[in-house]
Amino acid sequence: MAEVSKRFFIKARDFVRAGEGAIQVQGLLKSIGYGADLIRRISICAYEAEMNVVMHGGDGELLLMIEPHRIVLEVNDHGPGIQDIELALQEGYSTATPEHREMGFGAGMGLPNIKKNADSLDIQSGNGEGTCLTIGFRLDAG
Amino acid sequence: MLRASGLSRAKRAKKRRRPPGSRVGKTLLALFNLGFYEKGNAIERKVITVSDIREVLHAEIFSGEDRVNAPVTAGTASDLMSDMLTGQNSGVVLMTGLCNVQTIRTAVIADVAAVVLVRAKRPTREMILQARGHGLALLSTPFTMFTACGRLFSKGLRGVELKAPD
């Protein structure tokens, strides 16, 4: 059971607001007083996941859950889903459009970077089924 | 004609312009810089301030005017925001040609100290508001990316790498 949970709505293709949820997550974690490295890792994962939803996923939501021994980010969307999860986890693989690249994204580093910064990552997705990322961080890891 | 104070008018004016506490700040920076002079293949580096960056790059400042003495530990340059989310970029200055609100959001998430837009690019109103809201220094320089990096490097600022490859 989460001691604190907060939900942020993510709108598809809204590049003006994209990333605001992650910045609010960062602000909340700073106000609680977690270590700088843990905040950096969680903020980066939240931002990468949020940008993925904005760019590829259709509308979705970012859920932050703070539990006694871990912090969990759950990111759901109603988009087309990931056809080949193993391929999507490879650095450099990208289905980004020129519009995404104009915003400075689409280098195929999003999911690999989430995996690198998280203590655990679970991806549930399928063709046309949307995507659910569950990203975990141990609180004893600092 | 010599004056009683022994200082010319220009020198006295310069002395008056010096912001309070800057001597203390410079001493602290000098002490901090000593910590980087290590043996082995560690890269010798200096910590500079946002104020130094503004001066060296002839830059206009749009946000962070009240934090010009904030230390900047290293520099990085990229138009690819994905790259800014990998590695340690906390406290660095980002030089970029990408001029949109995602530049600011990425900089906030990556915890960078300052963003410099190159080639005289002007930030949008939304970018300035976002930068001010998050205490991020935002500047614009007329220099190109290469020249801007070179000028800061020549002042002792180094990249994010702490050690040279073996």
Coordinates of C-alpha atoms in Angstrom, one line a residue, chain A residues 86-138:
Chain A
E86 CA 13.2 -6.6 -26.9
L87 CA 13.9 -4.5 -30.0
A88 CA 12.6 -1.3 -28.3
L89 CA 15.0 -1.9 -25.4
Q90 CA 18.0 -1.8 -27.8
E91 CA 19.9 1.6 -27.8
G92 CA 19.4 3.4 -31.0
Y93 CA 16.2 1.7 -32.1
S94 CA 13.6 4.3 -32.7
T95 CA 10.3 4.8 -34.5
A96 CA 10.4 8.6 -33.9
T97 CA 9.1 11.0 -36.6
P98 CA 10.9 14.2 -37.8
E99 CA 8.6 16.2 -35.5
H100 CA 10.0 14.3 -32.5
R101 CA 13.5 14.8 -33.6
E102 CA 12.9 18.6 -33.9
M103 CA 12.1 18.6 -30.2
G104 CA 15.5 16.9 -29.5
F105 CA 14.2 13.4 -29.0
G106 CA 13.8 10.2 -30.9
A107 CA 17.4 8.9 -30.6
G108 CA 16.2 5.5 -29.5
M109 CA 17.5 6.0 -25.9
G110 CA 14.3 6.3 -24.0
L111 CA 13.5 2.8 -22.8
P112 CA 17.2 1.8 -22.5
N113 CA 17.8 4.9 -20.3
I114 CA 14.8 4.0 -18.1
K115 CA 16.2 0.5 -17.7
K116 CA 19.7 1.9 -16.8
N117 CA 18.4 4.3 -14.2
A118 CA 15.7 2.1 -12.6
D119 CA 16.2 -0.8 -10.1
S120 CA 13.4 -2.7 -11.8
L121 CA 11.4 -2.4 -15.1
D122 CA 8.4 -4.3 -16.2
I123 CA 6.8 -3.6 -19.6
Q124 CA 3.4 -4.9 -20.5
S125 CA 2.4 -4.2 -24.1
G126 CA 1.2 -5.6 -27.3
N127 CA 0.1 -4.6 -30.7
G128 CA -2.9 -2.3 -30.3
E129 CA -3.1 -2.9 -26.5
G130 CA -1.4 0.2 -25.1
T131 CA 1.6 0.1 -22.9
C132 CA 2.1 -0.2 -19.1
L133 CA 5.5 0.5 -17.6
T134 CA 6.2 -0.3 -14.0
I135 CA 9.5 1.3 -12.9
G136 CA 10.8 0.6 -9.4
F137 CA 13.4 2.2 -7.2
R138 CA 14.7 0.8 -4.0

